[in-house]
GROMACS .gro file of C-alpha atoms in nm:
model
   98
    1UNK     CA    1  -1.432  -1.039  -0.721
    2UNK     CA    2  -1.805  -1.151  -0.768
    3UNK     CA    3  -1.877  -0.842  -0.972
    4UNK     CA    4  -1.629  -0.901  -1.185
    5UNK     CA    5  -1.726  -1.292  -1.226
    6UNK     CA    6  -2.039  -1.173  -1.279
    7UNK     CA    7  -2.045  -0.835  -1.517
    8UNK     CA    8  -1.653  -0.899  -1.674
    9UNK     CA    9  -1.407  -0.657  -1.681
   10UNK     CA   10  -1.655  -0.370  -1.769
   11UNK     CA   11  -1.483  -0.078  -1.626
   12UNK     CA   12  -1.765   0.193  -1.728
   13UNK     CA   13  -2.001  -0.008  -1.548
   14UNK     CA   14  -1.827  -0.056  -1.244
   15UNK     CA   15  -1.788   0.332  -1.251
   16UNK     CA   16  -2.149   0.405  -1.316
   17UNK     CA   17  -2.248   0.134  -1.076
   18UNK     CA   18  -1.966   0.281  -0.796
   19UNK     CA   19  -2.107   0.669  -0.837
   20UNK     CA   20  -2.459   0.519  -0.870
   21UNK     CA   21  -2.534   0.722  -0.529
   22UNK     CA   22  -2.366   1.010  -0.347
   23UNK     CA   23  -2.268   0.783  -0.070
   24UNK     CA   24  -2.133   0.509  -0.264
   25UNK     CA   25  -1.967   0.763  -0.465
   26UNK     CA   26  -1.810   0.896  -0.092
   27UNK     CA   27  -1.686   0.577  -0.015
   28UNK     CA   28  -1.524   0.505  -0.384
   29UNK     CA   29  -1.349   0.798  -0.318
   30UNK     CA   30  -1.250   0.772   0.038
   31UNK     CA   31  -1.083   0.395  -0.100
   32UNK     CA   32  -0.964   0.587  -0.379
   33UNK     CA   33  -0.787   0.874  -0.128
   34UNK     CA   34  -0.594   0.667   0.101
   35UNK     CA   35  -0.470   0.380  -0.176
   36UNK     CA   36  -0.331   0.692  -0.345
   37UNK     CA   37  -0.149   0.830  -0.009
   38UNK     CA   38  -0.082   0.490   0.108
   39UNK     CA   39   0.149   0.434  -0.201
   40UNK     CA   40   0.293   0.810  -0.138
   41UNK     CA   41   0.405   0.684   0.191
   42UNK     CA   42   0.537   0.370   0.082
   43UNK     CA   43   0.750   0.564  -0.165
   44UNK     CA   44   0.888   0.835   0.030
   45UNK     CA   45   0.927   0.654   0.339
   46UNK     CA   46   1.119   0.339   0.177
   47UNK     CA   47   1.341   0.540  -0.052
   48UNK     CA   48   1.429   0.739   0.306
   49UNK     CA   49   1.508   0.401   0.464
   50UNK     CA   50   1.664   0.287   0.135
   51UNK     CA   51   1.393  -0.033   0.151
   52UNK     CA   52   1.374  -0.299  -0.130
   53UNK     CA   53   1.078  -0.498  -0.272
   54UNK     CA   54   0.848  -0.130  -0.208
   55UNK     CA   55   0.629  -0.334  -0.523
   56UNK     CA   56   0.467  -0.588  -0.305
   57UNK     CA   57   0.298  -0.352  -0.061
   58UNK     CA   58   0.186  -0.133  -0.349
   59UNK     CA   59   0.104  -0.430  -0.548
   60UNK     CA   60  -0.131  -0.555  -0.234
   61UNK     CA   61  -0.296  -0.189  -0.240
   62UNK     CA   62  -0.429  -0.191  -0.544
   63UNK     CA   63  -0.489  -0.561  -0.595
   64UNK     CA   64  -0.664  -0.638  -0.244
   65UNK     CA   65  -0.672  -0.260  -0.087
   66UNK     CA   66  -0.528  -0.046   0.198
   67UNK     CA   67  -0.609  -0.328   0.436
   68UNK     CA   68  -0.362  -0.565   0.348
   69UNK     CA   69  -0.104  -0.317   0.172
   70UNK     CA   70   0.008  -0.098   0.490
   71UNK     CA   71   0.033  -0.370   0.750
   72UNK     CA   72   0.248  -0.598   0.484
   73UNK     CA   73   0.478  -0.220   0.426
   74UNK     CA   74   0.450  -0.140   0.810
   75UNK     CA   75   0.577  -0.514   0.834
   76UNK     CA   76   0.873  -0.504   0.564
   77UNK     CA   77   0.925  -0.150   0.727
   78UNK     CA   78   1.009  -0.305   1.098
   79UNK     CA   79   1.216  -0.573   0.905
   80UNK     CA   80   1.428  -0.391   0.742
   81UNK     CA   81   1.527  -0.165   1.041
   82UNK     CA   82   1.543  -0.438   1.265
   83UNK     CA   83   1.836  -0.565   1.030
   84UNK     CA   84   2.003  -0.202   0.952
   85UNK     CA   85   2.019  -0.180   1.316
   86UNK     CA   86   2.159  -0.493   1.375
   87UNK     CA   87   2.423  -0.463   1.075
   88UNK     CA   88   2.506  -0.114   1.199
   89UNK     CA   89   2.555  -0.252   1.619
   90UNK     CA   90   2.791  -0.504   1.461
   91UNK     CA   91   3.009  -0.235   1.203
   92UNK     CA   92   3.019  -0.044   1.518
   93UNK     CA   93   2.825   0.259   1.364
   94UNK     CA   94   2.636   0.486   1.576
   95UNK     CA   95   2.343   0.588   1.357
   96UNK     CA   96   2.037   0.746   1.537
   97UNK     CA   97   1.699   0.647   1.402
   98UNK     CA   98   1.388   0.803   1.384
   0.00000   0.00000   0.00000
């Protein structure tokens, strides 16, 4: 956020500033990496568990980062099987869960 304040939304020189050095270029790309497979996992793991609101948790990824996007998901994630579990004990299903 002070970048931006300070240099705009100048997205060529945030990239020439981010691959300025081989190890800030590592580290761009290691962020870059697991936001990418973060949201991977939201998707295929939500539309398994048939999850709604999947957009916040990818909307905190690439808004804030990793670090706030998969605890909120992991959280929503234990929510919503906390209720299928409980909806299914009281239709009397037996549904096993991974």
């Amino acid at each position: 956020m002070p970048w931006l304040l300070e240099n705009g939304p100048d997205l060529s020189r945030l990239l020439a500033e981010a691959f300025s050095s081989e190890i800030s270029a590592f580290a761009w790309l290691d962020v870059v990496v697991s936001a990418v497979v973060l949201t991977g996992f939201i998707f295929a793991e939500g539309q398994r568990l048939g999850m709604k609101f999947l957009w916040l948790p990818i909307l905190s990824v690439f808004t804030v980062g990793v670090s706030l996007g998969l605890p909120l998901f992991l959280l929503l994630r234990e929510l919503h099987v906390e209720k299928t579990s409980k909806t299914d004990a009281v239709s009397g299903k037996n549904v096993a869960r991974i």
